[in-house]
Coordinates of C-alpha atoms in Angstrom, one line a residue:
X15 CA 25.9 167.0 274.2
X16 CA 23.6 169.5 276.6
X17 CA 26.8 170.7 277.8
X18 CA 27.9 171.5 274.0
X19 CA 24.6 173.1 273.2
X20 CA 24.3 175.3 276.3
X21 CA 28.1 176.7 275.8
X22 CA 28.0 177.0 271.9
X23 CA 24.8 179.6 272.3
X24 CA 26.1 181.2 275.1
X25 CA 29.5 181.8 273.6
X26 CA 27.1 182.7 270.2
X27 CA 25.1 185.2 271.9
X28 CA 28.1 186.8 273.5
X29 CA 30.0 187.2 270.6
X30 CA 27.1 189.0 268.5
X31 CA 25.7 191.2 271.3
X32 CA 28.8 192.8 271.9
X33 CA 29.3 193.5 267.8
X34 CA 26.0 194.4 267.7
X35 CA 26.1 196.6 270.1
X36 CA 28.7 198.7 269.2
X37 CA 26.9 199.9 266.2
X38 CA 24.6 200.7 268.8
X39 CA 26.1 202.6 271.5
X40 CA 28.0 204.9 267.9
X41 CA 24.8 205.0 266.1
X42 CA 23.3 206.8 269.6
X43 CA 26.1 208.9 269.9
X44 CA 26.0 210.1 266.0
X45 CA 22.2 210.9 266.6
X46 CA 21.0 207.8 264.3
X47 CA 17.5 206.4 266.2
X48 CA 18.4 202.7 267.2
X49 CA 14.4 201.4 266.6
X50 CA 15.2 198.1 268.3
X51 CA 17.7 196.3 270.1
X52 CA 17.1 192.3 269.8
X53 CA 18.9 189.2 271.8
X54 CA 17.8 186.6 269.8
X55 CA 15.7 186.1 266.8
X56 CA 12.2 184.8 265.9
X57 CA 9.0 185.5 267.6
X58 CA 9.4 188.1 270.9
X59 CA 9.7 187.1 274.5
X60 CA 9.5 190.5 276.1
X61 CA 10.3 194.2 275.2
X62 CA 11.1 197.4 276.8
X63 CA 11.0 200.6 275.2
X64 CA 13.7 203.5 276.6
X65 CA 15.2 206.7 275.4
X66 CA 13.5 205.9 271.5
X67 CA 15.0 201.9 271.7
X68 CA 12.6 199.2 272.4
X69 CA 14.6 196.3 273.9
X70 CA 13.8 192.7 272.6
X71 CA 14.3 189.2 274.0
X72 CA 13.4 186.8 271.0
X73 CA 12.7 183.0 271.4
X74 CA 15.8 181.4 269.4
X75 CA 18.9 182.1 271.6
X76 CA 21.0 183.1 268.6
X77 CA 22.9 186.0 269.0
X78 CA 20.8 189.5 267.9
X79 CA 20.9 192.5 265.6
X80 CA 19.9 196.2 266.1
X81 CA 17.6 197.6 264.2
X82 CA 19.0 201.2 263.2
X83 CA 16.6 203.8 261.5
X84 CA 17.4 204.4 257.5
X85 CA 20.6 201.6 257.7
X86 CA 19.1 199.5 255.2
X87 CA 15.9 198.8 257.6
X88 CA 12.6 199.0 256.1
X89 CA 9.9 200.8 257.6
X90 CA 6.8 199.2 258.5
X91 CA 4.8 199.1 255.5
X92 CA 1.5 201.1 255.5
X93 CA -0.9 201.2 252.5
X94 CA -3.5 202.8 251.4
X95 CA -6.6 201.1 252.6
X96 CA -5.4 199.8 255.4
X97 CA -6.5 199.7 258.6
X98 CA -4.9 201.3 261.7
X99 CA -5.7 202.5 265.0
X100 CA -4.2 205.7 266.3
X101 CA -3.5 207.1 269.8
X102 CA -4.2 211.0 269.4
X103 CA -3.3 213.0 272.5
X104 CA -5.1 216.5 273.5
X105 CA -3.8 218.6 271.1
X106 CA -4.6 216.3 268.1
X107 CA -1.4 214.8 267.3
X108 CA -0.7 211.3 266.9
X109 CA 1.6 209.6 269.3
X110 CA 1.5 205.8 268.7
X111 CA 0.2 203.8 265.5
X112 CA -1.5 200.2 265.6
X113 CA -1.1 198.2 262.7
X114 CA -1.4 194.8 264.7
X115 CA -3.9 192.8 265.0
X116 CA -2.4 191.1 268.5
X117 CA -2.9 194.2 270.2
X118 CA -6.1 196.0 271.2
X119 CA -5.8 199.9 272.4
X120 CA -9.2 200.8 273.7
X121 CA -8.0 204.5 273.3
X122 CA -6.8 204.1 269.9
X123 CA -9.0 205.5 267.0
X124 CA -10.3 203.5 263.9
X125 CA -8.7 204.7 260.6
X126 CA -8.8 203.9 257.0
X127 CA -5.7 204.9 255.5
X128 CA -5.5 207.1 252.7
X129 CA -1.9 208.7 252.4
X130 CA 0.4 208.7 255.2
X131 CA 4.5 209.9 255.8
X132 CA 6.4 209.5 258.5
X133 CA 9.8 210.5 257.2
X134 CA 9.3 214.3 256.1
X135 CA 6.0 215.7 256.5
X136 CA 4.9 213.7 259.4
X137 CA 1.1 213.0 258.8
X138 CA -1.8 210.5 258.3
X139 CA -4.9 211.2 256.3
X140 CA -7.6 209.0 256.1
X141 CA -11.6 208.2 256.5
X142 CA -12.3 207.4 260.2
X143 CA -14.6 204.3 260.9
X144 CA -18.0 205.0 260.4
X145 CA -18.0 208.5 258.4
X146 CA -16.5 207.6 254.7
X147 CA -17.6 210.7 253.5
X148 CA -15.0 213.1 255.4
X149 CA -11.5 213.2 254.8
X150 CA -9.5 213.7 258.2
X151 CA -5.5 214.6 258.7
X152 CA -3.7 214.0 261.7
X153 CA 0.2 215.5 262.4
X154 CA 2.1 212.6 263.5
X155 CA 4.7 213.3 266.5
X156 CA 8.0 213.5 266.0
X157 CA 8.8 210.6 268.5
X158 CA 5.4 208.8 268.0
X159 CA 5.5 204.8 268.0
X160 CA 4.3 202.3 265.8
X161 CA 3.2 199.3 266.9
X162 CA 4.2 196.4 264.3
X163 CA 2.3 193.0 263.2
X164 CA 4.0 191.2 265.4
X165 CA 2.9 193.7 269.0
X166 CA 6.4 195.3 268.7
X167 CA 6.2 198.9 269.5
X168 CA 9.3 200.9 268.1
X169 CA 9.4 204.6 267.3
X170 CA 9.0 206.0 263.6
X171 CA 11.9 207.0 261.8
X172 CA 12.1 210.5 260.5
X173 CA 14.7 211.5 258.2
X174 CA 16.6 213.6 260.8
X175 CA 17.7 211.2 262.5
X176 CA 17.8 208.1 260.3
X177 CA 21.6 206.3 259.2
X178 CA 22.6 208.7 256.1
X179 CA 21.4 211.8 258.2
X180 CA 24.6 211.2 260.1
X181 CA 27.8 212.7 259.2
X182 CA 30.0 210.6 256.8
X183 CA 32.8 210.3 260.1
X184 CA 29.7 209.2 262.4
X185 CA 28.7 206.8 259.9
X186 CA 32.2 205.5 259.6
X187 CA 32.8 205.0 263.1
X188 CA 29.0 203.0 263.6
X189 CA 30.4 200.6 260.8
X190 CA 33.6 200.0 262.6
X191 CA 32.5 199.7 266.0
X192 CA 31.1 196.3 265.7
X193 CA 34.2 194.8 264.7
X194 CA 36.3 197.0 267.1
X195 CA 34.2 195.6 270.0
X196 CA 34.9 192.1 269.1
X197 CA 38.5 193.2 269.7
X198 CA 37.9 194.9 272.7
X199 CA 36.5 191.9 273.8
X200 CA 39.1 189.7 272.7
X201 CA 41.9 191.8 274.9
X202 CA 39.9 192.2 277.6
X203 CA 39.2 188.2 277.6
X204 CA 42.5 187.4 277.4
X205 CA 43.6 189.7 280.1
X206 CA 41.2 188.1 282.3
X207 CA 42.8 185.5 281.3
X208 CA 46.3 185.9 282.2
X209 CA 45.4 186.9 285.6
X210 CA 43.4 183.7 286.6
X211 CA 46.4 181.4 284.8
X212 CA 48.7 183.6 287.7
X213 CA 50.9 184.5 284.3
X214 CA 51.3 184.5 280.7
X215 CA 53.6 182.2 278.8
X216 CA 56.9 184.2 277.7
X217 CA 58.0 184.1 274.3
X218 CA 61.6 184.5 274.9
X219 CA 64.4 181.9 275.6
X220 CA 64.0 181.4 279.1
X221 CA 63.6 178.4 280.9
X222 CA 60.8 178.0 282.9
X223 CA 59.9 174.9 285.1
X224 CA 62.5 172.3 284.7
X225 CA 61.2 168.8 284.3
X226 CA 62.2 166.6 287.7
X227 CA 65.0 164.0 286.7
X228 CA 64.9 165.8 282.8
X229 CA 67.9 165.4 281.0
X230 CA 67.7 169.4 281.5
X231 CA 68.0 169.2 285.3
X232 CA 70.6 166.4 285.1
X233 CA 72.8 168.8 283.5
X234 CA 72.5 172.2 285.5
X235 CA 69.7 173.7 283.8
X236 CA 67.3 175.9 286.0
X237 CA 64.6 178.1 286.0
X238 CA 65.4 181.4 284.6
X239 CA 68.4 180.4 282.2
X240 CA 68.6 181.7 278.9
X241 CA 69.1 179.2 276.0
X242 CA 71.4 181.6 273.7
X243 CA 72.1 178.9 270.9
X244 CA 71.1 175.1 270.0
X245 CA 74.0 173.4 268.2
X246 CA 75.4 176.5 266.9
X247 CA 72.1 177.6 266.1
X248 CA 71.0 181.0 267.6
X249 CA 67.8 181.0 269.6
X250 CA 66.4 184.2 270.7
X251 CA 63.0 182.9 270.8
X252 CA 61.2 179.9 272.5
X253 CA 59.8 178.7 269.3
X254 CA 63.2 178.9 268.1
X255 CA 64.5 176.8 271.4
X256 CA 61.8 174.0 270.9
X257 CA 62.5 173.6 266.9
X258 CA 66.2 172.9 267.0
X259 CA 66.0 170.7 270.1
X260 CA 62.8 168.6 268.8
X261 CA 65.3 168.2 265.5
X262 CA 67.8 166.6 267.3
X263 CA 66.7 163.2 269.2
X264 CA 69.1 160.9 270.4
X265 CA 71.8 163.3 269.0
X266 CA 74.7 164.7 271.3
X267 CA 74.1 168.6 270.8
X268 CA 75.9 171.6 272.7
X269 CA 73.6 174.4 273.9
X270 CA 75.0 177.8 275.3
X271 CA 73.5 178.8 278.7
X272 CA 72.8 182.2 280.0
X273 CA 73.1 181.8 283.8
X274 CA 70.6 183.6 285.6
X275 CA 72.2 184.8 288.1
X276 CA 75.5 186.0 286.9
X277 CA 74.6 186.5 283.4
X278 CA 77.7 183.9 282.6
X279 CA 77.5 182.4 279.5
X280 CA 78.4 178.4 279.5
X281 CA 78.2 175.7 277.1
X282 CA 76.3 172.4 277.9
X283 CA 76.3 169.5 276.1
X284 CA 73.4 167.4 276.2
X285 CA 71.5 164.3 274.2
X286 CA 67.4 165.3 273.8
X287 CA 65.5 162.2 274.6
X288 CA 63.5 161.3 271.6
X289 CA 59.7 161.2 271.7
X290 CA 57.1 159.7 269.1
X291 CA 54.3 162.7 269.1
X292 CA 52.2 160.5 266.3
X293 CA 53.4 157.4 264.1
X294 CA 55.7 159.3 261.5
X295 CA 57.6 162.0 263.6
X296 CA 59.8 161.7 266.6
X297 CA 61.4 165.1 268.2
X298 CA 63.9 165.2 270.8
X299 CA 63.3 166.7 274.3
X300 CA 65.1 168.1 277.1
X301 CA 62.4 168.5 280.2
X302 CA 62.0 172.4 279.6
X303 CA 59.2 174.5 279.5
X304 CA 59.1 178.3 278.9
X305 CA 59.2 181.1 281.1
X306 CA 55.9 182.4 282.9
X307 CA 55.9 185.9 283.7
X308 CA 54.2 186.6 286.2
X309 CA 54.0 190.7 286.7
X310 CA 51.3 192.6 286.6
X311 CA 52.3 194.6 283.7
X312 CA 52.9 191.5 282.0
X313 CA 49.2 190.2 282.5
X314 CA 47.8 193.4 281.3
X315 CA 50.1 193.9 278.3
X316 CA 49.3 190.0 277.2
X317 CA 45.6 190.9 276.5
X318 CA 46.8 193.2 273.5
X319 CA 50.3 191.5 272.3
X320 CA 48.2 187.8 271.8
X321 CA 45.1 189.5 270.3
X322 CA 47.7 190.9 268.1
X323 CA 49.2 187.8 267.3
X324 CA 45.9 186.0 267.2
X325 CA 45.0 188.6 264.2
X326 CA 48.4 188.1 262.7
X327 CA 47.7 184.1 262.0
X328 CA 44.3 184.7 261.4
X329 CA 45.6 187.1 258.4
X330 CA 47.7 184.4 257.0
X331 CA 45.2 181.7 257.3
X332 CA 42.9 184.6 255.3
X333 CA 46.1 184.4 253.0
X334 CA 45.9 180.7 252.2
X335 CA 42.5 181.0 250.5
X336 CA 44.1 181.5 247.5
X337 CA 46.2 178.2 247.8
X338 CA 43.2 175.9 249.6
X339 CA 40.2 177.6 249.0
X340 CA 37.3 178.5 251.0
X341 CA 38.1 175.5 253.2
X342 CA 39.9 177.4 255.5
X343 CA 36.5 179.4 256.9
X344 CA 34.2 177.4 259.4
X345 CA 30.6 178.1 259.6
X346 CA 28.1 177.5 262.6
X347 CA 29.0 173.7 262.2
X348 CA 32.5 174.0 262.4
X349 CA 32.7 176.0 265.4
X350 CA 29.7 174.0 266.8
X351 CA 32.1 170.8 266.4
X352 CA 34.8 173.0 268.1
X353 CA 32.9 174.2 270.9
X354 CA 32.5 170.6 271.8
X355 CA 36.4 169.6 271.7
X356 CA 37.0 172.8 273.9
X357 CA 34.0 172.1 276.3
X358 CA 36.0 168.2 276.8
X359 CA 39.3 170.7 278.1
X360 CA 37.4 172.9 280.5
X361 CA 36.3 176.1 280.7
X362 CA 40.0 178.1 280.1
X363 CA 39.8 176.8 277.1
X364 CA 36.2 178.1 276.7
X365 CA 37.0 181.5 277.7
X366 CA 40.1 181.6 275.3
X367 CA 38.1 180.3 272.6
X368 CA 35.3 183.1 273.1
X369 CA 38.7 185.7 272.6
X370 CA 39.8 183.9 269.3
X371 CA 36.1 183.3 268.0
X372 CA 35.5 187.3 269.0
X373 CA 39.1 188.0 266.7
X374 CA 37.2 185.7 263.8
X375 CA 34.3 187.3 263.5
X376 CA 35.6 191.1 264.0
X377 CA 38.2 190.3 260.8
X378 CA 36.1 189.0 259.3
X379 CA 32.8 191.3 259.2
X380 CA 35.6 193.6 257.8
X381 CA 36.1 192.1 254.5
X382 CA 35.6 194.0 251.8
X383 CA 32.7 192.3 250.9
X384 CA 29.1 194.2 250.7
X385 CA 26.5 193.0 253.5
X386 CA 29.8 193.2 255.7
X387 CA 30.8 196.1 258.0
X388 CA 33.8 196.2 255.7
X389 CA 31.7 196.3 252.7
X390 CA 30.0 198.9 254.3
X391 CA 32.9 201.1 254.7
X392 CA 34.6 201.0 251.5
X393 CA 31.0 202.6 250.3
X394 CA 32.0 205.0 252.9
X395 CA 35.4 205.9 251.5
X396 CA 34.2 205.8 248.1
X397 CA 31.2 208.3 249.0
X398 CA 34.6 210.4 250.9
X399 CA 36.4 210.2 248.0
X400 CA 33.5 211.3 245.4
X401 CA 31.9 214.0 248.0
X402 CA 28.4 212.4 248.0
X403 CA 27.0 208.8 248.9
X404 CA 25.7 206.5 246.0
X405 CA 22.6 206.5 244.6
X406 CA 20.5 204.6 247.3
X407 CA 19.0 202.4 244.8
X408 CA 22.9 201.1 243.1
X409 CA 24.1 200.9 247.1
X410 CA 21.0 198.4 247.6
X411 CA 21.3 196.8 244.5
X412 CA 25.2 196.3 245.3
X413 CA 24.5 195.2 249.1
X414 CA 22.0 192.5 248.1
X415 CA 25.0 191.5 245.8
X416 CA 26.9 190.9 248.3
X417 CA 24.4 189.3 250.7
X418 CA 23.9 186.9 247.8
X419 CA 27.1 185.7 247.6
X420 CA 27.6 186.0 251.6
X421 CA 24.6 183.6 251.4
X422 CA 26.5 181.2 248.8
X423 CA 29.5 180.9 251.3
X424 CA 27.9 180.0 253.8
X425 CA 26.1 176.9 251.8
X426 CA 29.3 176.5 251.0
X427 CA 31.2 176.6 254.3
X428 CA 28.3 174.4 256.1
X429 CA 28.6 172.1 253.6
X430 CA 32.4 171.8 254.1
X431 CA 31.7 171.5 257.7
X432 CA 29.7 168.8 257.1
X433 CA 32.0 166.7 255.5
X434 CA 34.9 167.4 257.5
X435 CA 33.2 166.4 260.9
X436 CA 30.8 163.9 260.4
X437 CA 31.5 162.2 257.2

């Protein structure tokens, strides 16, 4: 149960942080201020503020989020009347703004707040304590910081370098780079993979290990024959090899044998054992198991040919919503439920899990559904296609939309969830 727990939030964590922070490290590069970078969520731990980012660690171990100037991220709130403290440096320019009562600056200056921007003009006016009667103004720096109710000190957001400042390409490319970083991560985890395993699984109709005193071995077959045909059916796959032999128990069936060391083609009859693999079906079998390559270009080429063909079954399970519904997604319970089945097999089957979870959750924040990344870009092509963005307040209007229904999935899937594994 701890065991579960411990894995299912690190494997959580892992799989938002690197989304997360791909929209980071493009929104940096496209010039977009990247207020705050947060593992976890809730109440903060600790921060560290460099290069305009203040770093969070947040008390629920639950993956994170970045906070990106402009992307749908509300400023702190200032009113008029309120009270703030501001840090004003020799010159007369503010550099940091206190709007929290959890944290005291003994340099800071009492203000009453009158009027205030920090997107275009960059000021605060207001009555200092204790004089009412005079109006003061202060220019507010470029890079000053505000500190927010909760002690968190991240830097204002003018509109220069805010989300829609960026070029339409830029912005693209921050949208996209979440999901493409689960992918990344996915290849590279299944590379890693390969190479701890010692190979990857081949595809093809070799033979691999031949099962001692197998009906395979009885008859001649070794390691590194091809399996050309299965009772005059042609098998250039493995899939292809296991299907016709499991569909023959207890029958006498020829197969045609590549040799592997001459290339000679031969015919072998054989009889595949049957097997009960649950109370209704019985398969034949021969004592076979495919090939493992074992190169090293065959370890680093697996990383991207199975997150490929992850993606490709993941597409037509995406497919079958329209026959089965919405059952076919899993929420936080599901996987939660799956985690522990996967934690039972080891940790292989942990780390392979993380690289098809990582596929998941990239495919899917690209739906075309607003809230998503994918949402988020066909506003982008739309705005391409047009020549200017949507009116901010239709886009919001549009995205809380979608968040709605996002929202009603989820109830949805959880409840699903719920049924399916404990009920």
């Amino acid at each position: 149960m701890v065991t579960t727990i411990i894995t299912f939030l690190i494997v959580f964590s892992i799989l938002v942080v690197v989304h997360e922070y791909g929209h980071f490290y493009f929104a940096k590069r496209s010039g977009i201020l990247v207020r705050e970078f947060a593992i976890g969520f809730g109440p903060k731990i600790f921060s560290y503020r460099k290069n305009g980012t203040t770093y969070t660690l947040r008390i629920l171990p639950i993956g994170g989020y970045v906070r990106m100037a402009g992307y749908g991220e509300e400023e702190t709130e200032i009113k008029p009347g309120m009270p703030i403290g501001l840090v004003i440096n020799s010159e007369g320019i503010v550099t940091t703004i206190n709007t929290s009562k959890k944290t005291q600056l003994m340099e800071a200056v009492p203000m009453e707040v009158v009027s205030i921007d920090l997107e275009k003009e960059l000021f605060v006016e207001g009555y200092l304590a204790g004089n009412e009667d005079e109006l003061v103004r202060y220019p507010v720096f470029h890079d000053a910081t505000i500190i927010e109710e909760d002690g968190t000190e991240v830097q204002i957001a003018p509109i220069d370098v805010q989300f829609q400042s960026a070029s339409l390409p830029n912005r693209m490319m921050t949208n996209f780079a979440g999901p493409m970083n689960n992918f990344i991560l996915a290849i590279i985890a299944f590379t890693i993979l390969a190479f701890i395993q010692g190979g990857v699984l081949s595809s093809d109709n070799r033979v691999g290990e031949v099962e001692a005193d197998g009906i395979a071995k009885k008859s001649g077959i070794v390691t590194g024959d091809r399996i050309l045909s299965v009772a005059g059916k042609k098998t250039d796959k493995w899939a292809d090899v296991v299907a016709a032999i499991q569909a023959n128990p207890d029958k006498k069936i020829d197969l045609e044998i590549e040799n592997a060391d001459g290339g000679v083609v031969k015919v072998i009859p054989v009889t595949p054992k049957s097997n009960k693999i649950d109370k209704e079906k019985t398969v034949g079998m021969i004592g076979v198991s495919p090939y493992v390559e074992k190169s090293f270009l065959a370890k680093i080429t697996f990383g991207f040919t199975h997150t490929w063909s992850v993606m490709v079954q993941i597409f037509v399970g995406l497919g079958s919503i329209f026959t089965k519904g919405f059952k076919v997604f899993s929420g936080p319970v599901g996987i939660y439920a799956a985690t522990d089945q996967v934690v039972k097999l080891g940790p292989m089957y942990v780390f392979n899990f993380l690289a098809v979870l990582s596929i998941n959750l990239g495919i899917v924040n690209l739906l075309p559904i607003p809230a998503l990344d994918g949402g988020k870009l066909v506003l982008n092509f739309i705005e391409g296609i047009r020549g200017k963005p949507l009116d901010p307040d239709k886009e919001g209007i549009i995205t809380m939309i979608g968040f709605g229904l996002m929202m009603l999935l989820m109830i949805f899937v959880t409840w699903n969830d719920l049924q399916k594994f404990f009920f």
